[in-house]
mmCIF file of C-alpha atoms and ligand atoms in Angstrom:
data_model
loop_
_atom_site.group_PDB
_atom_site.id
_atom_site.type_symbol
_atom_site.label_atom_id
_atom_site.label_comp_id
_atom_site.label_asym_id
_atom_site.label_seq_id
_atom_site.Cartn_x
_atom_site.Cartn_y
_atom_site.Cartn_z
ATOM 1 C CA MET Q 56 95.241 84.880 74.548
ATOM 2 C CA LYS Q 57 92.771 83.041 76.495
ATOM 3 C CA LEU Q 58 92.261 84.375 80.315
ATOM 4 C CA ARG Q 59 93.155 81.450 82.577
ATOM 5 C CA GLN Q 60 91.567 80.701 85.925
ATOM 6 C CA SER Q 61 94.314 82.133 87.646
ATOM 7 C CA PRO Q 62 95.954 84.655 85.244
ATOM 8 C CA MET Q 63 98.626 85.880 87.723
ATOM 9 C CA ALA Q 64 100.400 82.465 87.576
ATOM 10 C CA ASP Q 65 101.107 82.833 83.966
ATOM 11 C CA ASN Q 66 104.140 85.235 84.099
ATOM 12 C CA LYS Q 67 103.902 85.878 80.344
ATOM 13 C CA THR Q 68 100.504 87.399 80.429
ATOM 14 C CA LEU Q 69 100.443 91.253 80.734
ATOM 15 C CA MET Q 70 97.532 93.063 82.854
ATOM 16 C CA PHE Q 71 97.103 96.716 81.972
ATOM 17 C CA THR Q 72 95.626 98.844 84.545
ATOM 18 C CA CYS Q 73 95.276 102.749 84.678
ATOM 19 C CA SER Q 74 94.323 105.204 87.472
ATOM 20 C CA LEU Q 75 93.654 109.014 87.614
ATOM 21 C CA ASP Q 76 93.872 110.928 90.909
ATOM 22 C CA ASP Q 77 92.226 114.022 92.418
ATOM 23 C CA GLY Q 78 89.041 114.054 90.442
ATOM 24 C CA HIS Q 79 89.843 116.972 88.589
ATOM 25 C CA PRO Q 80 87.540 118.370 85.877
ATOM 26 C CA SER Q 81 89.732 117.405 83.088
ATOM 27 C CA ASP Q 82 89.471 113.864 84.030
ATOM 28 C CA MET Q 83 86.618 114.219 81.537
ATOM 29 C CA LYS Q 84 89.417 114.351 78.939
ATOM 30 C CA ALA Q 85 90.927 110.936 80.397
ATOM 31 C CA PHE Q 86 87.467 109.493 80.243
ATOM 32 C CA GLU Q 87 86.975 110.110 76.355
ATOM 33 C CA LEU Q 88 90.499 108.689 75.674
ATOM 34 C CA LEU Q 89 90.243 105.727 77.812
ATOM 35 C CA GLN Q 90 86.473 104.850 76.402
ATOM 36 C CA ARG Q 91 87.804 105.662 72.754
ATOM 37 C CA HIS Q 92 90.596 103.104 73.215
ATOM 38 C CA GLY Q 93 88.944 100.355 75.467
ATOM 39 C CA ILE Q 94 91.263 100.722 78.322
ATOM 40 C CA ALA Q 95 89.660 100.034 81.776
ATOM 41 C CA ALA Q 96 90.634 102.679 84.606
ATOM 42 C CA THR Q 97 89.766 103.779 88.036
ATOM 43 C CA PHE Q 98 89.259 107.407 89.059
ATOM 44 C CA TYR Q 99 90.115 108.177 92.635
ATOM 45 C CA VAL Q 100 87.922 111.398 93.612
ATOM 46 C CA PRO Q 101 87.875 113.410 97.040
ATOM 47 C CA ILE Q 102 84.700 115.064 97.889
ATOM 48 C CA LYS Q 103 86.551 118.395 98.296
ATOM 49 C CA ASN Q 104 90.100 119.598 97.795
ATOM 50 C CA ARG Q 105 91.737 121.529 100.517
ATOM 51 C CA GLU Q 106 94.259 122.928 98.321
ATOM 52 C CA GLY Q 107 91.408 124.591 96.486
ATOM 53 C CA ALA Q 108 91.623 122.384 93.224
ATOM 54 C CA HIS Q 109 88.481 121.990 91.436
ATOM 55 C CA ILE Q 110 86.721 118.694 91.675
ATOM 56 C CA LEU Q 111 84.449 117.125 88.751
ATOM 57 C CA SER Q 112 80.582 118.029 88.938
ATOM 58 C CA ARG Q 113 78.507 115.280 90.286
ATOM 59 C CA ALA Q 114 76.866 115.072 86.885
ATOM 60 C CA ASP Q 115 80.375 114.410 85.398
ATOM 61 C CA LEU Q 116 81.330 112.092 88.080
ATOM 62 C CA ARG Q 117 78.141 109.879 87.369
ATOM 63 C CA GLU Q 118 78.817 109.925 83.782
ATOM 64 C CA ILE Q 119 82.431 108.320 84.419
ATOM 65 C CA ALA Q 120 81.049 106.111 86.982
ATOM 66 C CA ALA Q 121 78.732 104.580 84.443
ATOM 67 C CA TYR Q 122 81.705 103.253 82.531
ATOM 68 C CA PHE Q 123 84.689 103.106 85.051
ATOM 69 C CA GLU Q 124 85.403 102.387 88.587
ATOM 70 C CA ILE Q 125 85.337 105.343 91.024
ATOM 71 C CA GLY Q 126 87.555 104.934 94.241
ATOM 72 C CA SER Q 127 87.927 107.259 97.190
ATOM 73 C CA HIS Q 128 90.567 109.499 97.789
ATOM 74 C CA THR Q 129 89.674 110.852 101.230
ATOM 75 C CA TYR Q 130 87.114 113.537 102.268
ATOM 76 C CA ASP Q 131 89.463 116.677 101.218
ATOM 77 C CA HIS Q 132 92.422 115.340 99.916
ATOM 78 C CA THR Q 133 94.575 115.428 103.161
ATOM 79 C CA ALA Q 134 97.732 113.281 103.567
ATOM 80 C CA LEU Q 135 96.804 110.835 106.337
ATOM 81 C CA PRO Q 136 100.162 110.866 108.165
ATOM 82 C CA SER Q 137 99.510 114.445 109.106
ATOM 83 C CA LEU Q 138 96.492 113.616 111.031
ATOM 84 C CA ALA Q 139 95.711 112.187 114.569
ATOM 85 C CA PRO Q 140 94.071 108.597 114.017
ATOM 86 C CA ALA Q 141 90.648 109.735 114.718
ATOM 87 C CA LEU Q 142 90.998 112.547 112.148
ATOM 88 C CA SER Q 143 92.534 110.188 109.648
ATOM 89 C CA ARG Q 144 89.442 107.696 110.411
ATOM 90 C CA PHE Q 145 86.931 110.579 109.667
ATOM 91 C CA GLN Q 146 88.791 111.447 106.323
ATOM 92 C CA VAL Q 147 88.500 107.887 105.232
ATOM 93 C CA VAL Q 148 85.106 106.746 106.511
ATOM 94 C CA GLU Q 149 83.398 110.325 105.375
ATOM 95 C CA GLY Q 150 85.275 110.316 102.113
ATOM 96 C CA LYS Q 151 83.810 106.672 101.346
ATOM 97 C CA LYS Q 152 80.447 107.565 102.595
ATOM 98 C CA LYS Q 153 79.754 110.506 100.710
ATOM 99 C CA LEU Q 154 80.914 109.150 97.518
ATOM 100 C CA GLU Q 155 78.651 106.247 97.948
ATOM 101 C CA ASP Q 156 75.759 108.956 98.566
ATOM 102 C CA ILE Q 157 76.512 110.569 95.293
ATOM 103 C CA LEU Q 158 76.869 107.446 93.113
ATOM 104 C CA GLY Q 159 74.482 104.987 95.038
ATOM 105 C CA ARG Q 160 76.886 102.105 94.981
ATOM 106 C CA LYS Q 161 79.537 100.535 97.154
ATOM 107 C CA ILE Q 162 83.253 102.066 96.769
ATOM 108 C CA PRO Q 163 85.599 99.202 97.131
ATOM 109 C CA GLY Q 164 88.800 101.183 96.256
ATOM 110 C CA PHE Q 165 90.917 103.721 98.215
ATOM 111 C CA CYS Q 166 94.064 105.703 97.260
ATOM 112 C CA TYR Q 167 96.293 107.430 99.566
ATOM 113 C CA PRO Q 168 96.660 111.306 99.012
ATOM 114 C CA ALA Q 169 100.348 112.112 98.162
ATOM 115 C CA GLY Q 170 101.014 108.371 98.493
ATOM 116 C CA LYS Q 171 101.651 108.785 102.037
ATOM 117 C CA TYR Q 172 100.440 106.516 104.999
ATOM 118 C CA ARG Q 173 101.244 104.910 108.270
ATOM 119 C CA MET Q 174 100.466 101.314 109.002
ATOM 120 C CA LEU Q 175 97.699 102.524 111.210
ATOM 121 C CA ASP Q 176 96.290 104.204 108.225
ATOM 122 C CA THR Q 177 96.139 100.944 106.318
ATOM 123 C CA ASP Q 178 94.104 99.512 109.088
ATOM 124 C CA ILE Q 179 91.812 102.305 109.057
ATOM 125 C CA VAL Q 180 91.201 101.995 105.311
ATOM 126 C CA LYS Q 181 90.627 98.402 105.965
ATOM 127 C CA ASN Q 182 88.346 98.723 108.904
ATOM 128 C CA ALA Q 183 86.325 101.372 107.092
ATOM 129 C CA GLY Q 184 85.114 98.555 104.511
ATOM 130 C CA PHE Q 185 87.553 99.064 101.598
ATOM 131 C CA GLU Q 186 88.817 96.031 99.547
ATOM 132 C CA TYR Q 187 92.009 97.523 98.571
ATOM 133 C CA ALA Q 188 94.178 100.640 98.584
ATOM 134 C CA ARG Q 189 96.654 101.912 95.783
ATOM 135 C CA THR Q 190 99.977 103.696 96.702
ATOM 136 C CA THR Q 191 102.227 105.606 94.509
ATOM 137 C CA ILE Q 192 105.007 102.888 94.876
ATOM 138 C CA ASN Q 193 106.443 102.810 91.288
ATOM 139 C CA LEU Q 194 108.497 100.422 89.016
ATOM 140 C CA CYS Q 195 106.583 97.484 89.865
ATOM 141 C CA PHE Q 196 105.578 94.860 87.279
ATOM 142 C CA ASP Q 197 103.245 92.956 89.529
ATOM 143 C CA SER Q 198 100.295 93.972 91.807
ATOM 144 C CA GLY Q 199 102.023 93.136 94.979
ATOM 145 C CA SER Q 200 100.755 90.849 97.698
ATOM 146 C CA ARG Q 201 99.299 93.408 100.084
ATOM 147 C CA MET Q 202 95.650 94.369 99.303
ATOM 148 C CA PHE Q 203 96.180 97.913 101.040
ATOM 149 C CA GLU Q 204 99.501 98.724 99.424
ATOM 150 C CA MET Q 205 98.980 98.165 95.549
ATOM 151 C CA PRO Q 206 101.917 99.394 93.925
ATOM 152 C CA THR Q 207 102.163 101.010 90.446
ATOM 153 C CA THR Q 208 104.770 100.927 87.487
ATOM 154 C CA MET Q 209 104.789 104.748 86.457
ATOM 155 C CA GLN Q 210 103.163 108.188 86.635
ATOM 156 C CA PHE Q 211 102.384 109.846 83.610
ATOM 157 C CA TYR Q 212 104.951 112.690 84.551
ATOM 158 C CA PRO Q 213 108.133 113.705 83.444
ATOM 159 C CA HIS Q 214 109.871 113.073 86.993
ATOM 160 C CA SER Q 215 113.713 113.419 87.048
ATOM 161 C CA GLN Q 216 116.060 110.483 87.408
ATOM 162 C CA ALA Q 217 116.633 111.672 90.831
ATOM 163 C CA VAL Q 218 113.030 111.305 91.810
ATOM 164 C CA TYR Q 219 113.005 107.827 90.669
ATOM 165 C CA LEU Q 220 116.186 107.054 92.667
ATOM 166 C CA ARG Q 221 114.547 108.554 95.719
ATOM 167 C CA ASN Q 222 111.376 106.677 95.378
ATOM 168 C CA PHE Q 223 113.301 103.436 94.794
ATOM 169 C CA ILE Q 224 115.250 103.923 97.919
ATOM 170 C CA ARG Q 225 112.260 104.998 100.131
ATOM 171 C CA ALA Q 226 109.397 102.347 98.962
ATOM 172 C CA GLY Q 227 111.711 99.300 99.232
ATOM 173 C CA ARG Q 228 110.691 95.974 97.377
ATOM 174 C CA TRP Q 229 114.199 96.483 95.718
ATOM 175 C CA PRO Q 230 114.817 93.208 94.153
ATOM 176 C CA SER Q 231 111.569 93.333 92.105
ATOM 177 C CA ARG Q 232 111.950 96.833 91.222
ATOM 178 C CA LEU Q 233 115.478 96.720 90.171
ATOM 179 C CA ALA Q 234 114.804 96.153 86.381
ATOM 180 C CA GLY Q 235 112.466 98.787 86.169
ATOM 181 C CA LEU Q 236 114.797 101.286 88.060
ATOM 182 C CA ARG Q 237 117.574 100.458 85.421
ATOM 183 C CA ILE Q 238 115.055 101.302 82.620
ATOM 184 C CA ALA Q 239 114.100 104.362 84.248
ATOM 185 C CA LEU Q 240 117.495 105.624 84.656
ATOM 186 C CA ALA Q 241 118.591 104.785 81.064
ATOM 187 C CA HIS Q 242 115.914 107.109 79.687
ATOM 188 C CA GLU Q 243 116.139 110.953 80.357
ATOM 189 C CA ASP Q 244 113.098 111.481 78.048
ATOM 190 C CA TRP Q 245 110.057 110.376 80.247
ATOM 191 C CA ILE Q 246 107.923 109.304 77.123
ATOM 192 C CA ARG Q 247 110.671 107.316 75.987
ATOM 193 C CA ARG Q 248 110.826 105.849 79.366
ATOM 194 C CA LEU Q 249 107.301 105.258 79.324
ATOM 195 C CA TYR Q 250 107.530 103.334 76.304
ATOM 196 C CA ALA Q 251 110.707 101.188 77.563
ATOM 197 C CA LEU Q 252 109.162 100.408 80.778
ATOM 198 C CA PHE Q 253 105.970 99.154 78.941
ATOM 199 C CA GLU Q 254 108.070 97.367 76.530
ATOM 200 C CA HIS Q 255 109.666 95.373 79.221
ATOM 201 C CA ALA Q 256 106.427 94.459 80.630
ATOM 202 C CA CYS Q 257 105.163 93.033 77.557
ATOM 203 C CA GLN Q 258 108.330 90.752 77.394
ATOM 204 C CA GLN Q 259 108.153 89.681 80.993
ATOM 205 C CA GLY Q 260 104.447 89.894 81.595
ATOM 206 C CA GLY Q 261 102.898 90.618 84.942
ATOM 207 C CA VAL Q 262 101.186 94.127 85.539
ATOM 208 C CA PHE Q 263 101.658 97.665 84.227
ATOM 209 C CA HIS Q 264 99.918 100.252 86.212
ATOM 210 C CA LEU Q 265 99.920 103.754 84.584
ATOM 211 C CA TRP Q 266 98.719 106.658 87.050
ATOM 212 C CA GLY Q 267 98.449 110.310 86.885
ATOM 213 C CA HIS Q 268 96.755 113.406 87.461
ATOM 214 C CA ALA Q 269 94.496 115.070 84.764
ATOM 215 C CA LYS Q 270 95.790 118.608 85.907
ATOM 216 C CA ASP Q 271 99.435 117.603 85.187
ATOM 217 C CA ILE Q 272 98.449 116.528 81.931
ATOM 218 C CA ASP Q 273 96.795 119.786 81.075
ATOM 219 C CA GLU Q 274 99.682 121.747 82.259
ATOM 220 C CA LEU Q 275 102.204 119.532 80.363
ATOM 221 C CA ASN Q 276 99.940 119.843 77.288
ATOM 222 C CA ALA Q 277 100.419 116.036 77.057
ATOM 223 C CA TRP Q 278 97.014 114.682 76.200
ATOM 224 C CA GLN Q 279 97.975 113.651 72.635
ATOM 225 C CA LYS Q 280 101.113 111.873 74.100
ATOM 226 C CA LEU Q 281 98.546 109.857 76.381
ATOM 227 C CA ASP Q 282 96.249 109.270 73.358
ATOM 228 C CA GLN Q 283 99.061 107.913 71.424
ATOM 229 C CA PHE Q 284 100.179 105.615 74.298
ATOM 230 C CA LEU Q 285 96.943 104.219 75.041
ATOM 231 C CA GLY Q 286 96.280 103.615 71.553
ATOM 232 C CA TYR Q 287 99.643 101.547 71.338
ATOM 233 C CA VAL Q 288 98.448 99.860 74.656
ATOM 234 C CA ALA Q 289 95.218 98.489 72.845
ATOM 235 C CA THR Q 290 97.298 96.982 70.263
ATOM 236 C CA ARG Q 291 99.558 95.031 72.776
ATOM 237 C CA VAL Q 292 97.270 94.116 75.586
ATOM 238 C CA ALA Q 293 94.130 91.912 74.900
ATOM 239 C CA PRO Q 294 90.753 93.458 75.974
ATOM 240 C CA GLU Q 295 90.261 90.706 78.654
ATOM 241 C CA HIS Q 296 93.683 91.730 80.210
ATOM 242 C CA ARG Q 297 92.810 95.243 80.535
ATOM 243 C CA LEU Q 298 91.461 95.879 84.005
ATOM 244 C CA ASN Q 299 90.492 98.695 86.502
ATOM 245 C CA ASN Q 300 92.157 98.740 89.764
ATOM 246 C CA GLY Q 301 89.583 96.699 91.743
ATOM 247 C CA ASN Q 302 89.393 93.871 89.222
ATOM 248 C CA LEU Q 303 93.004 93.545 89.536
ATOM 249 C CA ALA Q 304 92.849 93.617 93.429
ATOM 250 C CA ARG Q 305 90.364 90.798 93.186
ATOM 251 C CA GLN Q 306 92.986 88.789 91.170
ATOM 252 C CA ILE Q 307 95.582 89.366 93.656
ATOM 253 C CA SER Q 308 93.039 88.332 96.461
ATOM 254 C CA ALA Q 309 92.348 85.196 94.537
ATOM 255 C CA VAL Q 310 95.702 84.105 94.271
ATOM 256 C CA LEU Q 311 97.107 85.366 97.853
ATOM 257 C CA PRO Q 312 97.060 82.011 99.659
ATOM 258 C CA SER Q 313 99.531 80.359 96.994
ATOM 259 C CA ARG Q 314 101.858 83.411 96.664
ATOM 260 C CA PRO Q 315 105.169 83.790 98.519
ATOM 261 C CA PRO Q 316 105.758 86.598 100.805
ATOM 262 C CA PRO Q 317 106.796 89.953 99.408
ATOM 263 C CA PRO Q 318 110.669 90.341 99.364
HETATM 264 ZN ZN1 ZN L 901 95.911 113.069 95.103
#
């Protein structure tokens, strides 16, 4: 399939993107799998973790950065709505600056810790010089129309159906997420749910955004399941349609003027 000038306009084309949050040392396992299957991805990394979780060494971070996009995840992984605006600004600005110092490159992407943000936090992220931000809104098969509220499709985690229902109610955009909710609720087994959501995306076109935490995948002993899934994705999605989050965001921005407002 040939990439068109405005690929978002072709609703049968499926774009696949992937993101890993928190910069856990086991991100190196994801790095190896993604590289082997030729899947593009973004790793969102804080400088420290206030909950005490380990962070990738600088050498490992640089190794990942040589092949994948690195995004910021605040300075010490604090949920922004718990902070006064000045402290939220510190977390956003300092996390970006430190990461840029380590990697010697501009960091265009940001991800909200725990998926939590206020409207003022989206402005802080924008004013800090980021180009886009990822949320934890799930069950979307498009990349949205708001550069600082990029949604996802599914977390690589065995959430209960009740969690899917709660996320659905809380996060809005209901008309475009209803098909995903139906599929999520129809499959109790989370791996079957993953494949069913992906199959829907293959048929409908749009975007499939898988995200997760390497620490969870360690605890679930699910690296082989991820390996199999990424191998399957590579058979269904053409290499030119496997994008990191930043490249996907740039496509949203390229088509934004002609897109209708969000529901
Ligand atoms: Zn996080």
